[in-house]
Every structure is written in structure tokens, then in C-alpha cells.
Short mmCIF file of C-alpha atoms and ligand atoms in Angstrom, two decimals:
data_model
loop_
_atom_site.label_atom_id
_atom_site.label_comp_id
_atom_site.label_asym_id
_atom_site.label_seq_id
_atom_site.Cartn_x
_atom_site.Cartn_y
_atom_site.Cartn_z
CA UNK A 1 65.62 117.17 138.65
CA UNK A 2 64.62 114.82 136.03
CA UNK A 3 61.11 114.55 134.68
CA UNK A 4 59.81 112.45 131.92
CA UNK A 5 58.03 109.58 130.50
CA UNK A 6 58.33 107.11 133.41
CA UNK A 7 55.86 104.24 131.12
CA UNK A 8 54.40 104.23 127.81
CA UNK A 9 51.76 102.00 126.41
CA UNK A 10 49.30 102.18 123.46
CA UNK A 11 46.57 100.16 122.44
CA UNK A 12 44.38 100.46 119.42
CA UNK A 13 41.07 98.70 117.72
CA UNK A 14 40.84 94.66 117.32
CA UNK A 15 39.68 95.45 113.76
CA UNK A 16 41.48 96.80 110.72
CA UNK A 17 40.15 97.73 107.13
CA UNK A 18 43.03 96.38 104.34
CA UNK A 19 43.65 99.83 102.49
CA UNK A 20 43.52 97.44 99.13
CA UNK A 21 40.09 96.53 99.62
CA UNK A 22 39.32 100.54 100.32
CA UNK A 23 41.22 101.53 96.81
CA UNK A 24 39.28 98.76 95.48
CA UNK A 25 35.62 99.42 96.76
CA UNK A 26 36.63 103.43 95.74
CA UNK A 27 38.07 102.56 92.42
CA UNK A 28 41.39 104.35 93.36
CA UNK A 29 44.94 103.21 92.48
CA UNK A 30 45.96 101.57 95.64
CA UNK A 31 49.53 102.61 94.87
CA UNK A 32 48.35 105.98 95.98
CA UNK A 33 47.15 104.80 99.33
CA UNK A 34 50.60 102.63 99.57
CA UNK A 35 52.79 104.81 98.38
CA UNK A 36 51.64 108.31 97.75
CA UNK A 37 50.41 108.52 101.27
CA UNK A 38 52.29 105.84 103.46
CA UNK A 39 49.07 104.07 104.09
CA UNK A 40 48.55 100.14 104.14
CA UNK A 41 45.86 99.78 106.44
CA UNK A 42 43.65 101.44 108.66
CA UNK A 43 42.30 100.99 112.61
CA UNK A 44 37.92 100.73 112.18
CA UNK A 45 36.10 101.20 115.65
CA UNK A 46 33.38 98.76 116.44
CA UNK A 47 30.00 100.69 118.35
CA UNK A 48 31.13 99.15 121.88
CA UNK A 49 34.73 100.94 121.47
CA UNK A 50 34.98 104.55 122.26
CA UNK A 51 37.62 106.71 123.20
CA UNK A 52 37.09 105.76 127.03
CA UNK A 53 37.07 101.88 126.47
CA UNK A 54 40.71 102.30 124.65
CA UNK A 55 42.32 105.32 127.05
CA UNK A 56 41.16 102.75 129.98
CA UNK A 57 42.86 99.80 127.82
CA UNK A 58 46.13 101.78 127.02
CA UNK A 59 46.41 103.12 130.90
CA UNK A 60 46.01 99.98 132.67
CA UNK A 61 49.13 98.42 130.31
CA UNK A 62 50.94 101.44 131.18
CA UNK A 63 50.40 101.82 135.31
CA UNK A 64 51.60 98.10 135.56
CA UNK A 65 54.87 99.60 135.89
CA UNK A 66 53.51 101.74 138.77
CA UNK A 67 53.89 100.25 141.76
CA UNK A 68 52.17 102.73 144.58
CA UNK A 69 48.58 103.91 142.46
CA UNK A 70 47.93 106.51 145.07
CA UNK A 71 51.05 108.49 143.62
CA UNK A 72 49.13 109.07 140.48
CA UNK A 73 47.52 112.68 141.76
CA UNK A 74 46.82 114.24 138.53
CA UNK A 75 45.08 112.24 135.38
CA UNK A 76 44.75 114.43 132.11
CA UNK A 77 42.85 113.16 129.36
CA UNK A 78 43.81 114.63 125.88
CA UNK A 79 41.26 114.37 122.77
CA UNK A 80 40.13 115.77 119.91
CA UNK A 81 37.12 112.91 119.73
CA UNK A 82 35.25 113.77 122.92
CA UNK A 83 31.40 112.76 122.98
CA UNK A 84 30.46 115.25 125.78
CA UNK A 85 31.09 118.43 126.16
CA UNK A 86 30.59 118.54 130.05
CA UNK A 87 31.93 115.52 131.97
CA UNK A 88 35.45 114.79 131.13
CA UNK A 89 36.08 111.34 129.66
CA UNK A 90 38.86 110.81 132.15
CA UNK A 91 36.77 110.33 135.01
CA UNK A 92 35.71 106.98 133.67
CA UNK A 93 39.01 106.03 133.65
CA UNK A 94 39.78 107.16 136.95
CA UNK A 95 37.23 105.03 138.26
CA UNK A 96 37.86 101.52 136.46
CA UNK A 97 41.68 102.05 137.46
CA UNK A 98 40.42 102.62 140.97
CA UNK A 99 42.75 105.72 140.89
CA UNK A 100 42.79 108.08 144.29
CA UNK A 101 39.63 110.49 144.66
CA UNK A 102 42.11 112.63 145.73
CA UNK A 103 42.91 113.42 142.81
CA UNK A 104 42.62 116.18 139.62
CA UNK A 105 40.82 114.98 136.50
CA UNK A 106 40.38 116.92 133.34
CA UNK A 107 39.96 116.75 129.90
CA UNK A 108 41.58 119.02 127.50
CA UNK A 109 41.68 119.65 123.54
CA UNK A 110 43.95 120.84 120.96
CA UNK A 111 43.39 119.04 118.03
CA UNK A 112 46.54 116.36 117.58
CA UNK A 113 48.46 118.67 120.02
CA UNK A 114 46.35 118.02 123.07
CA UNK A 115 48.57 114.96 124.33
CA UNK A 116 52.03 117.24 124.25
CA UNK A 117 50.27 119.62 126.11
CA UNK A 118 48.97 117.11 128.69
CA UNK A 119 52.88 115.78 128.82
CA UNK A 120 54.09 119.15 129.38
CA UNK A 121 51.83 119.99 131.83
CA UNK A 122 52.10 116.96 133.55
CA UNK A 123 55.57 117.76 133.78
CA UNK A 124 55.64 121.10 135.50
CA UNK A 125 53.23 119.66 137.80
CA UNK A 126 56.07 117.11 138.82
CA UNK A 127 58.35 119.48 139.32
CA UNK A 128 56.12 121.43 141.78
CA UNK A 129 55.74 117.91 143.63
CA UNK A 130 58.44 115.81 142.94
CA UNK A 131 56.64 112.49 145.10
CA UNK A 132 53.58 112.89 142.25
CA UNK A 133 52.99 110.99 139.29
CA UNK A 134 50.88 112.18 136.53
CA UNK A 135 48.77 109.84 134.13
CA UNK A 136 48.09 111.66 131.00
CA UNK A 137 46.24 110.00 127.84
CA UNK A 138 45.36 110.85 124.54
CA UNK A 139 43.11 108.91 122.99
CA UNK A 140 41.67 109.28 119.27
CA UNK A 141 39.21 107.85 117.06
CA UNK A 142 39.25 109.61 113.43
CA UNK A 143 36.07 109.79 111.15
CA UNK A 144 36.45 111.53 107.77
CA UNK A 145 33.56 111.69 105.44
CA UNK A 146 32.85 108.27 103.50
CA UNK A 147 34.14 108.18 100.12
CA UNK A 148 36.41 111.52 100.93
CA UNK A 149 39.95 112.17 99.78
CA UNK A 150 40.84 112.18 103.70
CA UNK A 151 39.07 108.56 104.26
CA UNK A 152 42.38 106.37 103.67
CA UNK A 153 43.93 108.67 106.53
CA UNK A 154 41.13 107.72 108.85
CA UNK A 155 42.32 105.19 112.36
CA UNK A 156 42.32 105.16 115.93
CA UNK A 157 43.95 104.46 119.26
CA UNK A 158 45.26 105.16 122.85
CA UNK A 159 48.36 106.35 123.95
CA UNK A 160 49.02 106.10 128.18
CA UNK A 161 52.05 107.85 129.75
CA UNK A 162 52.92 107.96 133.30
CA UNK A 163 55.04 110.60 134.08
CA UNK A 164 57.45 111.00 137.04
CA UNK A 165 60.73 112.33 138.72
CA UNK A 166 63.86 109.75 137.78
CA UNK A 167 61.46 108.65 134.47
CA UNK A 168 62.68 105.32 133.38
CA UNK A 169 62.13 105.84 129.45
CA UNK A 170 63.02 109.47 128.34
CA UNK A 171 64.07 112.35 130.17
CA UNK A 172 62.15 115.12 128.64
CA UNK A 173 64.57 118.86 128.17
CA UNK A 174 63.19 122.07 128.46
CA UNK A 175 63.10 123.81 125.46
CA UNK A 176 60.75 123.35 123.05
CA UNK A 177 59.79 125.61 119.63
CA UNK A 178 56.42 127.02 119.91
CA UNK A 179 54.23 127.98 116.85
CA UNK A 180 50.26 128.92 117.23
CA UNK A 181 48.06 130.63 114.13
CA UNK A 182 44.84 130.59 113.43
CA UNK A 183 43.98 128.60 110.75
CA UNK A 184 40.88 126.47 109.43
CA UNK A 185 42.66 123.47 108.15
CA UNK A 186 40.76 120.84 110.22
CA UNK A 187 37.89 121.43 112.84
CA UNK A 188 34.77 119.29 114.16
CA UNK A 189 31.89 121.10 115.02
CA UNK A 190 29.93 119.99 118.05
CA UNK A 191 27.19 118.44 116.02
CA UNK A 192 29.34 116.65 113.82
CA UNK A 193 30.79 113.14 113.77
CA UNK A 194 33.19 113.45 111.04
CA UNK A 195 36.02 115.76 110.95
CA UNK A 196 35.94 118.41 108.38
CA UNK A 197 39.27 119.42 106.50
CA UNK A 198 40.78 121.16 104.15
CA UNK A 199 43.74 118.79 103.07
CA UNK A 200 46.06 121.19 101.22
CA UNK A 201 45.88 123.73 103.42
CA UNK A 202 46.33 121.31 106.73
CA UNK A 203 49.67 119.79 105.15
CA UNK A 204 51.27 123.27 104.60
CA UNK A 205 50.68 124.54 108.26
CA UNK A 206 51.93 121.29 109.47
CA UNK A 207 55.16 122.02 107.34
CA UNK A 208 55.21 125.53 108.21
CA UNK A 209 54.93 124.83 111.74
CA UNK A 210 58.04 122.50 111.80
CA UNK A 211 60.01 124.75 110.22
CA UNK A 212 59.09 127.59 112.62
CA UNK A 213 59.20 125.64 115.93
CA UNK A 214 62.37 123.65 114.97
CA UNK A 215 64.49 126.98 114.12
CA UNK A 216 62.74 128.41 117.30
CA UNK A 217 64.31 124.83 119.52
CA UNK A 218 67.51 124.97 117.46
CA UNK A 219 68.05 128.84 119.22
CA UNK A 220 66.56 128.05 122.59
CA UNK A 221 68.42 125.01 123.10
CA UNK A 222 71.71 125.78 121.13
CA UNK A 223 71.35 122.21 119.40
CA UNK A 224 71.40 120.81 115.97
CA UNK A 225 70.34 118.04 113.73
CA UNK A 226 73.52 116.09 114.48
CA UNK A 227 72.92 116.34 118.40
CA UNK A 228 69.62 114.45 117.39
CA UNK A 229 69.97 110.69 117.22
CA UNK A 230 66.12 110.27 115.65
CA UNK A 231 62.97 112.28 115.19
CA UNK A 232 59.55 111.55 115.65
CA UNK A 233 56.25 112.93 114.12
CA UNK A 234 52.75 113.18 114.65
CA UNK A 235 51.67 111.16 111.53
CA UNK A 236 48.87 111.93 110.08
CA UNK A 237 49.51 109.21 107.46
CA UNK A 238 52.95 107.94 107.20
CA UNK A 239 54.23 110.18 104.04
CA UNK A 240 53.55 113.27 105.86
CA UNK A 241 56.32 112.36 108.49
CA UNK A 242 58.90 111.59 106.12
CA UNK A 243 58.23 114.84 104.02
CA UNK A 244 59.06 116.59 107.56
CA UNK A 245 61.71 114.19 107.96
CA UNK A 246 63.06 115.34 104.86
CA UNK A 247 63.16 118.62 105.38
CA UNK A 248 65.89 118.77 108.36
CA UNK A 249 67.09 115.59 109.24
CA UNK A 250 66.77 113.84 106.07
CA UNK A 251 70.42 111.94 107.28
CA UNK A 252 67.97 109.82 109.87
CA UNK A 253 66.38 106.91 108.99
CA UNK A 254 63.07 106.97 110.07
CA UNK A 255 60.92 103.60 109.09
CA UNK A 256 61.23 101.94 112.61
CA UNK A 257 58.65 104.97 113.63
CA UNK A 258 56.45 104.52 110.99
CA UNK A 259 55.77 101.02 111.27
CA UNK A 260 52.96 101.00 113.58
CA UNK A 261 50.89 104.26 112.45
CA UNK A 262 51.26 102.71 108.57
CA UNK A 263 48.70 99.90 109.93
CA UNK A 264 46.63 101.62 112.38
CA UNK A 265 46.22 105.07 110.52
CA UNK A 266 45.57 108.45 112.12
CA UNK A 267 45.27 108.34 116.13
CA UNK A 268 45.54 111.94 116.37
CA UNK A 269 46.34 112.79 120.34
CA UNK A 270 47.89 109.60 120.47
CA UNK A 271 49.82 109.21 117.07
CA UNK A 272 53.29 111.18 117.83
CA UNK A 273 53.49 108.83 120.97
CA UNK A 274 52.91 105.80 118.96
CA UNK A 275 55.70 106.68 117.00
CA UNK A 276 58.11 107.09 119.57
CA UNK A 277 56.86 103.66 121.12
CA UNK A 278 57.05 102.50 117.36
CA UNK A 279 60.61 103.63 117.73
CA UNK A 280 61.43 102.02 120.76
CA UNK A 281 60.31 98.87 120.28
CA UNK A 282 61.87 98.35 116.77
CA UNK A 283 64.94 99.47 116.82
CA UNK A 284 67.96 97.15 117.53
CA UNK A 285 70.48 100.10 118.25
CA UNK A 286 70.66 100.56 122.02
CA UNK A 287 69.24 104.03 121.73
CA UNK A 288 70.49 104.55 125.88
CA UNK A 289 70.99 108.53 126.45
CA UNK A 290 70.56 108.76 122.80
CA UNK A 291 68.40 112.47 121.95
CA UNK A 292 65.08 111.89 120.49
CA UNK A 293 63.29 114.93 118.81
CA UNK A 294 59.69 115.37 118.83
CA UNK A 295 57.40 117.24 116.70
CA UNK A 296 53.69 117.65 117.54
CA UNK A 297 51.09 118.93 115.47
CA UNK A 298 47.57 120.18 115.89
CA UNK A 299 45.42 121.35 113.49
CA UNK A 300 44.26 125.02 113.84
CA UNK A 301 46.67 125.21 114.81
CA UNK A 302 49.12 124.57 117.34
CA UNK A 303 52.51 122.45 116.92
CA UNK A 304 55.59 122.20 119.50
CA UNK A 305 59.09 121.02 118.54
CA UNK A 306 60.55 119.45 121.62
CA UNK A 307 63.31 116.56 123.06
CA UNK A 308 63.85 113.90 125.46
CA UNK A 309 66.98 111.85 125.61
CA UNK A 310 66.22 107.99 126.13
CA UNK A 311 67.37 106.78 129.86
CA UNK A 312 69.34 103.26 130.32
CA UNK A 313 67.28 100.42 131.31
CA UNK A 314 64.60 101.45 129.01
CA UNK A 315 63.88 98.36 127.16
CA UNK A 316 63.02 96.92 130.48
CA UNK A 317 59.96 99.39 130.42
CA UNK A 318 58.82 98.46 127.18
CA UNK A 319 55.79 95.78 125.96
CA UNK A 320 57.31 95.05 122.56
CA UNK A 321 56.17 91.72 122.08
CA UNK A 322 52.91 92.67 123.36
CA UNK A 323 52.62 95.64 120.78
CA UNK A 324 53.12 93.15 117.98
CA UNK A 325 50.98 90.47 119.23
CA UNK A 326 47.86 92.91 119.58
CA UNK A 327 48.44 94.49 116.28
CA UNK A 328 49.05 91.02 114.34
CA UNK A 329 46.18 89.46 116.10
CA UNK A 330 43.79 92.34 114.44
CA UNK A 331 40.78 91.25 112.62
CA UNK A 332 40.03 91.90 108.91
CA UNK A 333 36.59 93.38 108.59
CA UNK A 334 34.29 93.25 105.38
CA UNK A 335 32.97 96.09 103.63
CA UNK A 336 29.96 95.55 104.87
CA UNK A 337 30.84 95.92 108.43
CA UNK A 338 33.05 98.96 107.92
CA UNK A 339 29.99 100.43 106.58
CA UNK A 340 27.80 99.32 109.56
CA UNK A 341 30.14 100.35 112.28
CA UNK A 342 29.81 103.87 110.91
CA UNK A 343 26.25 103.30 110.86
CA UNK A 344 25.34 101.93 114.12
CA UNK A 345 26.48 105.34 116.32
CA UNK A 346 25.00 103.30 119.52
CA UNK A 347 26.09 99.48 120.61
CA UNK A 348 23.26 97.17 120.63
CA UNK A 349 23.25 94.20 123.91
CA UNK A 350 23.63 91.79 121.13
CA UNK A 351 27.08 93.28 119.65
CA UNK A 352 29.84 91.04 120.88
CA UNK A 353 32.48 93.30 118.96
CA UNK A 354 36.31 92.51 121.01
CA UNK A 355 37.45 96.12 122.71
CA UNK A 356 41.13 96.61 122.85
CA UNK A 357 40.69 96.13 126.68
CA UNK A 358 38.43 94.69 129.13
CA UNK A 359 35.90 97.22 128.91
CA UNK A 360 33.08 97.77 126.35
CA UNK A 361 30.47 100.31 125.97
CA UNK A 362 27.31 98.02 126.58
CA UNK A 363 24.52 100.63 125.95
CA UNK A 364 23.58 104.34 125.93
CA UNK A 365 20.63 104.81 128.02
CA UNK A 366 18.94 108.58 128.07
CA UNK A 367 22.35 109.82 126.87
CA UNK A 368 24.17 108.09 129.60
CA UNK A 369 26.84 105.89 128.49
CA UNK A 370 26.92 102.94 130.54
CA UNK A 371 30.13 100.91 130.07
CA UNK A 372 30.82 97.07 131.70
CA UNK A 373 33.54 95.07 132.40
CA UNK A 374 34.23 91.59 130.14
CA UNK A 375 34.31 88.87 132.65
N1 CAA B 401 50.70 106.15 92.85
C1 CAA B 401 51.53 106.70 93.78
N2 CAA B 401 51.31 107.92 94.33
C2 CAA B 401 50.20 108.57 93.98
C3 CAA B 401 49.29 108.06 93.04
C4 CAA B 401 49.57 106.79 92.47
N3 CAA B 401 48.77 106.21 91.57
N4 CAA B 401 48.29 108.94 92.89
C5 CAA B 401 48.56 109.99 93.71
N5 CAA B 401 49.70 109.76 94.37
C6 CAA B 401 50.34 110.60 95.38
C7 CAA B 401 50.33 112.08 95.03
O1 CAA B 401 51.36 112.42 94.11
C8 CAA B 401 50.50 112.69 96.39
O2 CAA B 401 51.85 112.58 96.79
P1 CAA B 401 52.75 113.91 97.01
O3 CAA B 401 52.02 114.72 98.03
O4 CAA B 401 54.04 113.38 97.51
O5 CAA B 401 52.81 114.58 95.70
C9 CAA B 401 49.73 111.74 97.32
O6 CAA B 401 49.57 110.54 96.57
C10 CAA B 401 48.37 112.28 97.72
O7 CAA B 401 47.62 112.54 96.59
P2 CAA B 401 46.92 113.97 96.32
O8 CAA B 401 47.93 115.07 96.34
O9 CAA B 401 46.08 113.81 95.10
O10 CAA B 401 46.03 114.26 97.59
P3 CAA B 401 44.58 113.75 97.98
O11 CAA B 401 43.55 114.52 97.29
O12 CAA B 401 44.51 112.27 97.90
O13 CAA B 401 44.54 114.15 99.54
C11 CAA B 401 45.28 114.46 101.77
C12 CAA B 401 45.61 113.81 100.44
C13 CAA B 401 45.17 115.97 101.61
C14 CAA B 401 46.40 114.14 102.76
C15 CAA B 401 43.93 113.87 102.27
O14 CAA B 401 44.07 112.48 102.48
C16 CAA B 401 43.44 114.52 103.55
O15 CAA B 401 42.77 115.55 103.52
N6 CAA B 401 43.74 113.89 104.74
C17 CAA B 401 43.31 114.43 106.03
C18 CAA B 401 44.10 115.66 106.45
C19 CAA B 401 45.51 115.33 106.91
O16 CAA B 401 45.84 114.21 107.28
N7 CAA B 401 46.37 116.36 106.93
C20 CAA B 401 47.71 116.20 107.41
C21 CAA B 401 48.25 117.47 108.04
S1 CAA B 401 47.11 118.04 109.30
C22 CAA B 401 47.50 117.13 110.68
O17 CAA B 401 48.54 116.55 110.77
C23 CAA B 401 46.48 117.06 111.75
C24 CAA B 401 45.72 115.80 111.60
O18 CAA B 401 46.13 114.77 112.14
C25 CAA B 401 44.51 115.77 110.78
#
């Protein structure tokens, strides 16, 4: 049977901080944002945007293509962002999609990783029940220290997949390279907003990790570079995917991937997704039963080498247009909101910041987040 992505959408923040005005304000040669790290601008979260106002955003895009709701039996929300350790954040987007009650809801965490694990899970769950469909979303907002090496790598966004028997965007195969260590390269700590790292060490596990899971995937699955029409790679910032890139399949052109994460930054969960969707939507080839690998990459680390091959028909799933509208249509902010948006942790009433959806966070009342629709 085949299993796979059945849709795909993403969505990200209505506001974007130019990386030039960041080298600027930091006194730092912006050729080193540009160029040394892939980096032209980055995604900046408003206090009324969370990670449950943009998974809601980039799941009701995606179950347009879904035309019996109660199907959807199993919703899995992947983060590394979460603001509560208790309730999962994908009950709140079970209820504004109106989804089933009879149906599993969960949150679950690996760093970057946690959406590839959702996938996969999703997948075997599928298989069990072939009728299902499985709504998994990883959904990231990144916070580095201000005025840190890692800040230019900061963004944000929402990745939605449904997946489903007879998928109509990517068949996903079965073997994947596995690699888990421990290693401190990047952690949050409960009481902390902003992810702590330790750079050098986080880009030579990620590099490590590829090579081990794609020699692992190259054994399992008896394939090759050359049976692999593209790659894509969770992109921490847009250098660190071609340096991978480079280091197997440096034959494959891979700037049609890149274009999106160079201007919304690091979505974590979501950002190996957005590349593929990146992928999709800007590449003229007809990419129809074309291989696709996948790397995926979470700090601390866990990372997956995988593929999918790209069914026929797929363009008529896609939201190109839409994609570029909503990320041409993004705001500049000033330095002095970016500054203020990492100040104000809760949204006042008065805020009337856009969300990338219909839904904002209106207020947090005795630690109860209490979200509303825009009418
Ligand atoms: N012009 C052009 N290039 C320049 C330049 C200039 N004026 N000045 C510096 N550069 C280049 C450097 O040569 C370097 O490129 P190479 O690596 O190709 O040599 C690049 O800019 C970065 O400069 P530095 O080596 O000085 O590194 P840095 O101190 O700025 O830190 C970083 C870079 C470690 C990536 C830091 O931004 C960081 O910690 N980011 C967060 C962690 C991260 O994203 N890790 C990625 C792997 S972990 C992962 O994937 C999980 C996840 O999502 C977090």
C-alpha cells in the first residue's frame, strides 16, 4: 500500500526583520549574514502569534484538500517551542478545525526532529487503518539570546501535512538511516525562553549525523546518489544545507529549496518540510515519480535520512501562488518593535498585530491562554 504526504501547507509570521538592518544595529558585516550563513531575512513573532495560532493557520490551508474531516483520527503536534508542559498544544487545534472527538491528540518533542517522527508515525498508523488520515504539524518559533552569534539564525513557522493511503504528493519508502547520541549542542530548559546552544558543536553533529544515517539508507535501501533526483534539509540557516548538500550530492542543485527558509529563518519542526514545499513549488522540472531525499535533524540529538518519490498530479495539490503572496506581503518591522515583541511575553487587548491565520492569542488570563477568532 502506499502511504505518504496526501497535502502540505506552511504558513509563517506577517512580520520579517531585514537581516541588513540586524548586521547594521550589531555592527556586523552583513556579508556574513548573506553569505557566510545563507541568511537574508528573518520571520519575528508578534505577542498575539504563538505556535498554536500558526499550526491552526498552516492546518486549515492544508485539510482544504480533505474532503471527509471525520477521516482525520489521529492529530500529532510536533514542537520544540511548547509553552506548557501538560496540555498538548494540538488540542487547540483540534477544536478550531472542529476535528472528530473521536479522535487521538498528542504532542511530542525532539528538537527539529519531532515533525519526521510525527510523519513516520503517522504513517504506520495508516497502514494499521488504511480508511484513516493523520494530521501531523510541526510548528516552531526560534528565540536565541539578543545580540548572540545564533540571533541571525533566529525565525518561525508552521508546517501541516495530511497523511493518507494513495497520498497525492509523495509516496514516502521505507527505509530510512537512523542516528541518535547524546549530545548538548542545543537544549531549552523549562524556564527558559531562549534556546541555549553551542554553535560549533551543533553543526558537527548535524554533519556527522548525515553522514551516518545516509550510509546507513544507502545499505538498507540498496540506493545511491544518482537514484536521487533532489535532497532536502532541515535548514537551520540556509549555508548549513548546502554544506550537507555538498558533501554527497554536491551534482544537485539545490537553491529552489532554499528559497523560502533564506527569508523566514529557522522554523525548526517545520523547516525540512518547508523546504520540500520550497522545492515543489519552485521548480519548473515536472519532478512526477521523481525520488526526493530527506534529511532531518534534531539537536541532541536525533537525525533520520529518509525518501519519498513525488506522485503525478502533484502540482494540483500545491498553493504556490499562495506561498508567495503570504511571504511577499510580509511586513518590515523597526528595531524598535523587534525589540518590543521580545519584550512583551503576553498580548495586550490593544495589540492589533496580523496572525498568519484567523486566530490570535487575545490574552493570558491566570495562565490560561485564551485565543479568538478575527471576524
Ligand atoms: N563575509 C562572508 N562570510 C563571512 C564573513 C564575512 N564578512 N564573516 C564570517 N563569515 C562566514 C564564516 O567564514 C563562516 O562560514 P563557514 O562556516 O563556511 O566558514 C560563517 O560566516 C559563520 O561565521 P562563524 O564561523 O564566525 O560562526 P558564528 O560565530 O557566526 O556562528 C553559528 C554561526 C554557529 C551557526 C551560529 O549562528 C549559531 O550558533 N546558530 C544556532 C545553531 C545552529 O543553527 N546550528 C545548526 C546545526 S544544529 C540544528 O540544525 C538544529 C537547529 O535547528 C538549531
Amino acid at each position: 500500500m502506499n502511504i505518504g504526504i496526501d497535502a502540505i501547507a506552511f504558513t509563517t509570521s506577517r512580520y520579517l526583520m531585514p537581516l541588513e538592518e540586524l548586521a547594521r544595529r550589531r555592527q556586523v558585516d552583513y556579508q556574513k549574514y548573506c553569505i557566510g550563513l545563507g541568511q537574508t531575512e528573518m520571520a519575528v513573532f508578534p505577542p498575539n502569534e504563538d505556535i498554536v495560532t500558526l499550526g491552526i493557520a498552516a492546518a486549515k490551508r492544508a485539510i482544504q484538500f480533505v474532503s471527509d474531516k471525520d477521516s482525520i483520527d489521529l492529530v500529532i503536534f510536533a514542537t520544540e517551542s511548547s509553552f506548557d508542559v501538560s496540555k498538548s498544544a494540538g488540542i487547540y487545534v483540534h477544536h478550531f478545525l472542529d476535528l472528530s472527538s473521536s479522535c487521538r491528540v498528542f504532542d511530542i518533542k525532539q528538537a527539529c526532529y519531532s515533525l519526521t517522527a510525527a510523519l513516520q508515525m503517522a504513517k504506520n498508523h495508516v497502514q494499521l487503518y488504511p480508511k484513516a488520515r493523520a494530521l501531523v504539524i510541526g510548528s516552531d518559533i526560534v528565540h536565541y539570546e539578543l545580540d548572540s552569534a545564533a540571533e541571525p539564525t533566529q525565525g518561525g513557522g508552521a508546517v501541516a501535512i495530511v497523511v493518507s493511503a494513495n497520498p497525492r504528493i509523495m509516496r514516502i519508502e521505507p527505509f530510512s538511516g537512523l542516528y541518535t547520541t547524546d549530545v548538548m549542542d542545543f537544549w531549552r530548559p523549562v524556564k527558559k525562553d531562549e534556546a541555549l546552544v553551542d554553535g560549533k558543536l551543533s553543526t558537527y553533529t548535524y554533519m556527522k549525523s548525515l553522514e551516518i544515517c545516509y550510509e546507513q539508507y544507502k545499505q538498507l535501501s540498496g540506493l545511491d546518489s544518482e537514484d536521487l533526483s533532489r535532497v532536502c534539509f532541515h535548514t537551520p540557516f540556509t549555508k548549513m544545507a548546502r554544506k550537507a548538500n555538498n558533501l554527497f550530492f554536491s551534482e544537485k542543485n539545490i537553491d529552489a529549496s532554499l528559497l523560502y527558509n533564506t527569508i523566514i529563518g529557522n522554523s525548526c519542526s517545520a523547516s525540512l518540510y518547508i523546504a520540500l514545499i520550497s522545492l515543489l513549488d519552485n521548480t519548473e522540472e515536472d519532478l512526477s515519480e521523481k525520488r526526493i531525499g530527506l534529511f532531518s535533524y534534531g539537536s541532541g540529538s536525533m537525525a533520520e535520512f529518509f525518501s519519498g518519490t513525488i506522485v503525478a498530479g502533484y502540482r494540483d495539490m500545491l498553493t504556490s501562488d499562495d506561498n508567495k503572496k503570504m511571504l511577499a506581503s510580509r511586513e518590515h518591522v523597526t528595531w524598535q518593535q523587534y525589540r518590543d515583541f521580545r519584550a512583551n511575553k503576553q498580548p495586550v487587548p490593544a495589540d492589533d498585530f496580523y496572525t498568519s491565520g484567523d486566530i490570535r492569542l487575545e490574552q493570558i488570563e491566570e495562565d490560561k491562554r485564551i485565543y479568538s477568532i478575527r471576524s
